[in-house]
Coordinates of C-alpha atoms and ligand atoms in Angstrom, one line a residue:
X1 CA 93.7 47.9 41.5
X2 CA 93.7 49.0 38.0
X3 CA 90.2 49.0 35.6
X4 CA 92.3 46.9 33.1
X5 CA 95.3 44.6 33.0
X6 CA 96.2 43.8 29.3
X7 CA 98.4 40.9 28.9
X8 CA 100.8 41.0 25.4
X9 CA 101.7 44.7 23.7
X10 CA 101.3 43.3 20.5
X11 CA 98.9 45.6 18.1
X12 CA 96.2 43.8 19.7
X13 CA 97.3 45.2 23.6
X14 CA 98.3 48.0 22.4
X15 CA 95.2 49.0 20.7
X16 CA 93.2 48.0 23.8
X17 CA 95.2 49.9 26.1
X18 CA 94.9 52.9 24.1
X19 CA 91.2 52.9 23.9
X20 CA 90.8 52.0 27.3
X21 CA 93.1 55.1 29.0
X22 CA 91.0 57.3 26.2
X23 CA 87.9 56.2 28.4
X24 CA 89.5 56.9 31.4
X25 CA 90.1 53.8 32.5
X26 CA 93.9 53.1 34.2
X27 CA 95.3 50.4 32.5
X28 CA 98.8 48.2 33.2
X29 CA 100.4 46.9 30.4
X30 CA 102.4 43.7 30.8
X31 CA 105.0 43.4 27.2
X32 CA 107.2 40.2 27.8
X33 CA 110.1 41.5 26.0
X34 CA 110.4 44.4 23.5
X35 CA 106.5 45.6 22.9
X36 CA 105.2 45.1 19.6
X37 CA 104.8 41.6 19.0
X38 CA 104.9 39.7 15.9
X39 CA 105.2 42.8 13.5
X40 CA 109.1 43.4 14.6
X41 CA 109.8 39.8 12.9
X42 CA 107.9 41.3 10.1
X43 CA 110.4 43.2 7.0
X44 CA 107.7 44.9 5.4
X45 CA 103.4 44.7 5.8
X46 CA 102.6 45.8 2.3
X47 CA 98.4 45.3 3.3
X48 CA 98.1 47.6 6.1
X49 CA 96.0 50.7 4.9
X50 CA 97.2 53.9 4.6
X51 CA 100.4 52.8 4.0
X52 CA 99.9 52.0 -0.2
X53 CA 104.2 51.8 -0.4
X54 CA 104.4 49.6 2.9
X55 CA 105.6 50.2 6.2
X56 CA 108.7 48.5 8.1
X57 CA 107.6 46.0 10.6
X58 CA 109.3 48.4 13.1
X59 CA 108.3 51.5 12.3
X60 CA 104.7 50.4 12.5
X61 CA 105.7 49.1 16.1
X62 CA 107.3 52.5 17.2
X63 CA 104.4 54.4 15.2
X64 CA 101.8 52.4 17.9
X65 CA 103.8 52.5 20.9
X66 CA 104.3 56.3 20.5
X67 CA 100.5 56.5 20.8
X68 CA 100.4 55.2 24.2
X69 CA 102.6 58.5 25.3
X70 CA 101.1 60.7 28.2
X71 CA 98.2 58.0 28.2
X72 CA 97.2 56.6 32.0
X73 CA 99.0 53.5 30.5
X74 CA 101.7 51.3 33.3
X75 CA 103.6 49.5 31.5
X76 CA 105.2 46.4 33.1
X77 CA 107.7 44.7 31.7
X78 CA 107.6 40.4 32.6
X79 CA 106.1 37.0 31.8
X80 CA 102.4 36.6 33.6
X81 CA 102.6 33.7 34.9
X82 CA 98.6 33.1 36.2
X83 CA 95.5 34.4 36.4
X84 CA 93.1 34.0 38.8
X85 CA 90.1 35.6 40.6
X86 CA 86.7 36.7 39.0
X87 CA 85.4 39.5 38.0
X88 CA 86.1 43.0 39.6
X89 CA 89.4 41.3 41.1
X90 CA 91.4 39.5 39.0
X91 CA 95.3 38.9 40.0
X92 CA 98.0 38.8 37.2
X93 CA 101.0 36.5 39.0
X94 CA 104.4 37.8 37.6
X95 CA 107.8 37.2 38.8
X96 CA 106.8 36.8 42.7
X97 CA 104.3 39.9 42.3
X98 CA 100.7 40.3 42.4
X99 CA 98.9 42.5 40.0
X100 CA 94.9 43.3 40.3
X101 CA 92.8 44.3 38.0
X102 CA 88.9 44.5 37.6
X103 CA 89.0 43.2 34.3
X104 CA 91.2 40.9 32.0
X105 CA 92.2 41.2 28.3
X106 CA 94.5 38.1 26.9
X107 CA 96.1 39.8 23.9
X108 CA 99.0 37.3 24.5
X109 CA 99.4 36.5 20.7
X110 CA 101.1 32.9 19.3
X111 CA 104.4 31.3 18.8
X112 CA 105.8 30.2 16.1
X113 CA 105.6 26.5 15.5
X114 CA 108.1 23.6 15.0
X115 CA 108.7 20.9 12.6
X116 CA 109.2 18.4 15.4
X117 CA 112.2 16.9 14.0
X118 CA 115.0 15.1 15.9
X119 CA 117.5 17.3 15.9
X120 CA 115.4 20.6 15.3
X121 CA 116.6 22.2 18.6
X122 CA 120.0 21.4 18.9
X123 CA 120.4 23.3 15.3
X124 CA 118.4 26.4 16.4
X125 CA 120.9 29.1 15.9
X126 CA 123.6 27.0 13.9
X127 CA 121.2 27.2 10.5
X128 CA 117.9 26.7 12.0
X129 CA 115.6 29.8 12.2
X130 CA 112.6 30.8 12.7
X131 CA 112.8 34.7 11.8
X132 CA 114.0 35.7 8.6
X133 CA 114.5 39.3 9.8
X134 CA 116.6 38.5 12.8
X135 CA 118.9 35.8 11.1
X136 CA 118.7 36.2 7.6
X137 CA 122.1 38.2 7.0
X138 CA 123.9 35.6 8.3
X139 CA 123.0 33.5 5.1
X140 CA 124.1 36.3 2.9
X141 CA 125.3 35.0 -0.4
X142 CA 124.5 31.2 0.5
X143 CA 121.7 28.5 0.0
X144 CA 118.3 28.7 2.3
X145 CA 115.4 26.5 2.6
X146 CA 111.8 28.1 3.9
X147 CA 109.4 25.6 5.4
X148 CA 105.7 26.2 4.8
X149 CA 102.5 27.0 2.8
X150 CA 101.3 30.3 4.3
X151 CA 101.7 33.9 4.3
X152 CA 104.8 34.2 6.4
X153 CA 106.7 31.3 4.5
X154 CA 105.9 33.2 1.2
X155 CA 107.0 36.2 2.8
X156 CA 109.6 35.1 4.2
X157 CA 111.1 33.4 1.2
X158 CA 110.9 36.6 -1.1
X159 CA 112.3 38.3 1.9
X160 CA 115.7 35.8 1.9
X161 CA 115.6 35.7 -2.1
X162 CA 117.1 39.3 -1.7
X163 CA 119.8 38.2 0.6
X164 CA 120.7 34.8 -0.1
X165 CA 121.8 33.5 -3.3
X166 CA 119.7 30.3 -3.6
X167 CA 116.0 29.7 -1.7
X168 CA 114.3 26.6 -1.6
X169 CA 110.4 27.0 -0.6
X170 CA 109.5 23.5 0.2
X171 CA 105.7 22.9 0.5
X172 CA 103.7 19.6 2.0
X173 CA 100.6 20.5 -1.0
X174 CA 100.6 21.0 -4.7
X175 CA 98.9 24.6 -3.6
X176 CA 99.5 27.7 -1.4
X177 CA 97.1 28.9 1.6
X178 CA 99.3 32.1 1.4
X179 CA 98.3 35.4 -0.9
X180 CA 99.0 34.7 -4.9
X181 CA 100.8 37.9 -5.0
X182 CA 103.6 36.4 -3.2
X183 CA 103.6 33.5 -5.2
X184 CA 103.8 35.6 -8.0
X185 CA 106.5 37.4 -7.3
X186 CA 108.3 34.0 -6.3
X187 CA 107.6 32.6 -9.4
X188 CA 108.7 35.4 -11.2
X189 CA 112.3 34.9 -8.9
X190 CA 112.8 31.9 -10.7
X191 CA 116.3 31.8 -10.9
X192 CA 116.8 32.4 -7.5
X193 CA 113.9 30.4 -5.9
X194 CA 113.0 27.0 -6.4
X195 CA 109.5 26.1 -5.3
X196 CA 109.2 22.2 -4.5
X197 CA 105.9 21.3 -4.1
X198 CA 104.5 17.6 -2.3
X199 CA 107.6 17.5 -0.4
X200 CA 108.4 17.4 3.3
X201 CA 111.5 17.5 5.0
X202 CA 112.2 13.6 7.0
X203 CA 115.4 14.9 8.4
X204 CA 118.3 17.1 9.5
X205 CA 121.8 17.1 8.8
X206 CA 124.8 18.8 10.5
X207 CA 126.4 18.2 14.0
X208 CA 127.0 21.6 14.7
X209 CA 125.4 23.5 12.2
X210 CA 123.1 22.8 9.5
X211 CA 124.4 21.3 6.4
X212 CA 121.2 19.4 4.6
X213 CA 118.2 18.8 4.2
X214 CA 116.6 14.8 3.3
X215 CA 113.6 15.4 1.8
X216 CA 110.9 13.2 0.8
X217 CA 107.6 13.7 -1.6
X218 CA 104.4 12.7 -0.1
X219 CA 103.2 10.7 -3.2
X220 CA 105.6 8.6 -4.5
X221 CA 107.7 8.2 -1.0
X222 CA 111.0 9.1 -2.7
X223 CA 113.5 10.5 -1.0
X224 CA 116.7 13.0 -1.8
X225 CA 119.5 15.0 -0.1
X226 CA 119.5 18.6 -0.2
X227 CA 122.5 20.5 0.5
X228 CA 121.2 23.8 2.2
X229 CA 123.1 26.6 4.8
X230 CA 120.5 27.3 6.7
X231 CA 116.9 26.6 6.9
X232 CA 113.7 28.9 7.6
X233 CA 110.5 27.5 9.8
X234 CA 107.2 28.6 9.1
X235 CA 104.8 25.8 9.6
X236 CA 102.3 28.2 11.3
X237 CA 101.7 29.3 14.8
X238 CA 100.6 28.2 18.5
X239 CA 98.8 30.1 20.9
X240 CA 100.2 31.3 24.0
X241 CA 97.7 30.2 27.0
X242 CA 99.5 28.9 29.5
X243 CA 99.2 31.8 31.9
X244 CA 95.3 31.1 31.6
X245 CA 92.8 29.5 33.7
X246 CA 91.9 26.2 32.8
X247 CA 88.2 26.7 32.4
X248 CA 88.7 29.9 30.0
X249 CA 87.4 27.9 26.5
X250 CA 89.7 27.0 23.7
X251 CA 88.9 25.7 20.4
X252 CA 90.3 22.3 19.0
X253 CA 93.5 24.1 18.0
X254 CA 93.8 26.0 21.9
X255 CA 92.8 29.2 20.3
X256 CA 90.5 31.2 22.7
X257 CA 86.7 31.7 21.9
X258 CA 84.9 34.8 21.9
X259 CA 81.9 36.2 20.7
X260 CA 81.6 39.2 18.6
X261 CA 82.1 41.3 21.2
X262 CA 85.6 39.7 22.6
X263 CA 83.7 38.2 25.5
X264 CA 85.5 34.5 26.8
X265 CA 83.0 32.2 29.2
X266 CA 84.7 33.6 32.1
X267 CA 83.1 37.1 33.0
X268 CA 85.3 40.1 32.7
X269 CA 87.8 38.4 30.2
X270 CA 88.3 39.5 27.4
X271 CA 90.9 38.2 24.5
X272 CA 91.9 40.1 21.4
X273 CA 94.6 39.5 18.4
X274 CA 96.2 35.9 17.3
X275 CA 95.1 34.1 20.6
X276 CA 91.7 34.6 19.5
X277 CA 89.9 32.1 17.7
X278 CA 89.1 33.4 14.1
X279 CA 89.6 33.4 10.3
X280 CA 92.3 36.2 9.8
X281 CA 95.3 37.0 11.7
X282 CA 96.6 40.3 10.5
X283 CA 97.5 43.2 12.4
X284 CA 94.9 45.0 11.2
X285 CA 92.3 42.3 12.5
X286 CA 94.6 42.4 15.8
X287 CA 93.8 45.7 16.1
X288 CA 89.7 45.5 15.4
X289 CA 89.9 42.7 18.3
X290 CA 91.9 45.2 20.7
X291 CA 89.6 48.2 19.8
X292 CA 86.2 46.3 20.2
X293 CA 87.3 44.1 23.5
X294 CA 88.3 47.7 25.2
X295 CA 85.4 49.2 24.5
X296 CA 83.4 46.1 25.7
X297 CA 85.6 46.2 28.9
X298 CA 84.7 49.7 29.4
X299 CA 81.0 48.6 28.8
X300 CA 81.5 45.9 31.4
X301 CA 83.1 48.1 34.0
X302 CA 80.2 50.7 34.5
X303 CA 78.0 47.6 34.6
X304 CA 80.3 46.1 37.5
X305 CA 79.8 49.7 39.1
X306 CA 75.9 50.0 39.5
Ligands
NAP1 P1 99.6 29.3 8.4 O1 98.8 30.2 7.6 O2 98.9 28.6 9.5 O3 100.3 28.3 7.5 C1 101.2 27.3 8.0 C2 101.7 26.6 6.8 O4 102.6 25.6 7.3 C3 100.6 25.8 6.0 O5 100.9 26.0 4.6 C4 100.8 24.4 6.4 O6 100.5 23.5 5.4 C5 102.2 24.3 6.8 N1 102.5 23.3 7.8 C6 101.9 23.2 9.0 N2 102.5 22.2 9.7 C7 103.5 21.7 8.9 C8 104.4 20.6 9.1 N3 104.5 19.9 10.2 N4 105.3 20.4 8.0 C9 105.2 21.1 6.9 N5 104.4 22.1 6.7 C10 103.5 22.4 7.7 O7 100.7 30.1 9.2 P2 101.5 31.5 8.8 O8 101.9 31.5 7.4 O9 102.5 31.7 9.8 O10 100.4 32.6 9.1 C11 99.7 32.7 10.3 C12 98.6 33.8 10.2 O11 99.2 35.0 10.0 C13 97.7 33.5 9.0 O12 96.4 33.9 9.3 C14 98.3 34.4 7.9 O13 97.4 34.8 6.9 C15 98.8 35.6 8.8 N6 99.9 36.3 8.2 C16 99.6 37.3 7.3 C17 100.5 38.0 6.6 C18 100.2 39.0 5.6 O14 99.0 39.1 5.3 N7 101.1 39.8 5.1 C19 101.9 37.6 6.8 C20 102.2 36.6 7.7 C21 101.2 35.9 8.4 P3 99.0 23.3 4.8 O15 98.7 24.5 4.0 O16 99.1 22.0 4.1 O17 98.1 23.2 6.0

């Protein structure tokens, strides 16, 4: 029986467990594949303070893992699969096992989105991609399309405009949700990066790997081919619940709700990071949510022991 069981080593689990074994509380740690979440698909995070030159998505990732060393941290490694119990015994369901802990934090973060095209899957990995840091090298010196309005789409497209030889950021508005830095600095890459604004993409080409693009604009209906090598999602993100009671409240979009204080409806969870429902998703706000639900959990924990 451990005081904690954090689900997701993201900066947002991470963070938690951290505050929680520096409270003397023993914590397990599940990470579903390599721990740090999000930021390891991340080249660069030019906002996070302290670092005013930026800091590699992966060294940001090693910096926070190192802090968990010689902490009362266990750190599992596998997919939860369920939760269930209440309060003071919860059980964690992983690959056949059973894991208790008196309380829960969800720090299980998103996953990316797709387009929902016909053909979307069968091109994964033969020109569609959805991480511009894993596959982007393969498009060295070729044409790329990025998908999206936000941060990680304007990211992402500066990103590839140092790799590839020809991006295409293809937008469903006239305007950007993401920083206007980053659409400065594209518009200053003009001759490498188109921006096409009002369009969508209607459909996929290529058998066995991507070879276009047909692309339509959303006012006037027209369509055109696009010759492109490989194309980039970013059309946002979904959160990762299914491991989660039913009853545990979701807003419209299935993020989780919380008050202030990280607190879900169910007593003794606790959810922190992207799965949260909330106005910014950084890794800095990740981090706030992982700090503040620990120390809640630890508030919660001498109450469950009077
Ligand atoms: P996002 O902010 O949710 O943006 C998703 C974009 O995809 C929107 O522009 C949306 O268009 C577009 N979109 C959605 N569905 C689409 C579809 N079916 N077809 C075409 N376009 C579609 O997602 P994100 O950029 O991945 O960012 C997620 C969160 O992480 C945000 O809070 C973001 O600020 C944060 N983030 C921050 C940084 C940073 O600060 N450095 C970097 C990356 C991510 P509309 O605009 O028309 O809705």
């Amino acid at each position: 029986m451990h005081d904690a069981i954090v689900i997701g080593a993201g900066p947002a689990g991470i963070t938690a467990s951290l505050y929680l074994a520096r409270s003397a509380c023993s914590v397990l740690l599940f990470e579903q594949m390599t721990p740090g979440g999000q930021i390891l698909m991340t080249d660069i995070l030019e906002n996070y303070p302290g670092h005013p030159k930026g800091i590699k998505g992966y060294e940001l990732s090693d910096l926070f893992l190192a802090h968990l060393d010689g902490l009362a941290v266990e750190r599992v490694s596998g997919t939860v699969e369920s939760v269930s119990g209440a309060a003071g015994n919860f059980v964690a369901r992983s690959d056949g096992n059973d894991y208790a802990g008196k309380t829960m934090l969800v720090c299980t973060g998103a996953r990316h989105r797709n387009l929902g095209l016909e053909n979307e899957t069968k091109l994964v990995g033969r020109g569609v991609s959805y991480c511009a840091l894993c596959d982007g090298n393969f498009f060295r010196g070729q044409t790329v399309a990025v998908v999206g309005g936000g941060n990680s789409a304007l990211e992402e497209a500066l990103y590839l405009s140092k790799i590839a030889d020809k991006v295409y950021l293809i937008h469903r508005r006239d305007s950007f949700r993401g920083a206007k830095t980053y659409l400065e600095r594209l518009e200053k890459a003009s001759d490498k990066v188109s921006i096409l604004h009002d369009t969508v993409i209607s459909s996929l080409h290529g058998e066995t790997a991507l070879t276009g693009l047909t692309l339509k604009n959303v006012h006037s209906g027209k369509e055109r081919h696009l010759s492109v090598d490989g194309l980039f999602v970013y059309v946002g993100f979904t959160p990762m619940t299914d491991c989660l009671p039913e009853n545990l409240v979701r807003d419209s979009h299935g993020f989780i709700t919380t008050d202030t204080e990280m607190r879900t409806n169910i007593p003794g969870i606790f959810a922190a990071g992207d799965i949260r429902s909330k106005l910014c998703r950084q890794v800095i706000t990740a981090s706030g949510d992982g700090a503040t639900a620990a120390q809640a959990a630890f508030v919660f924990l001498e109450q469950l022991h009077v």
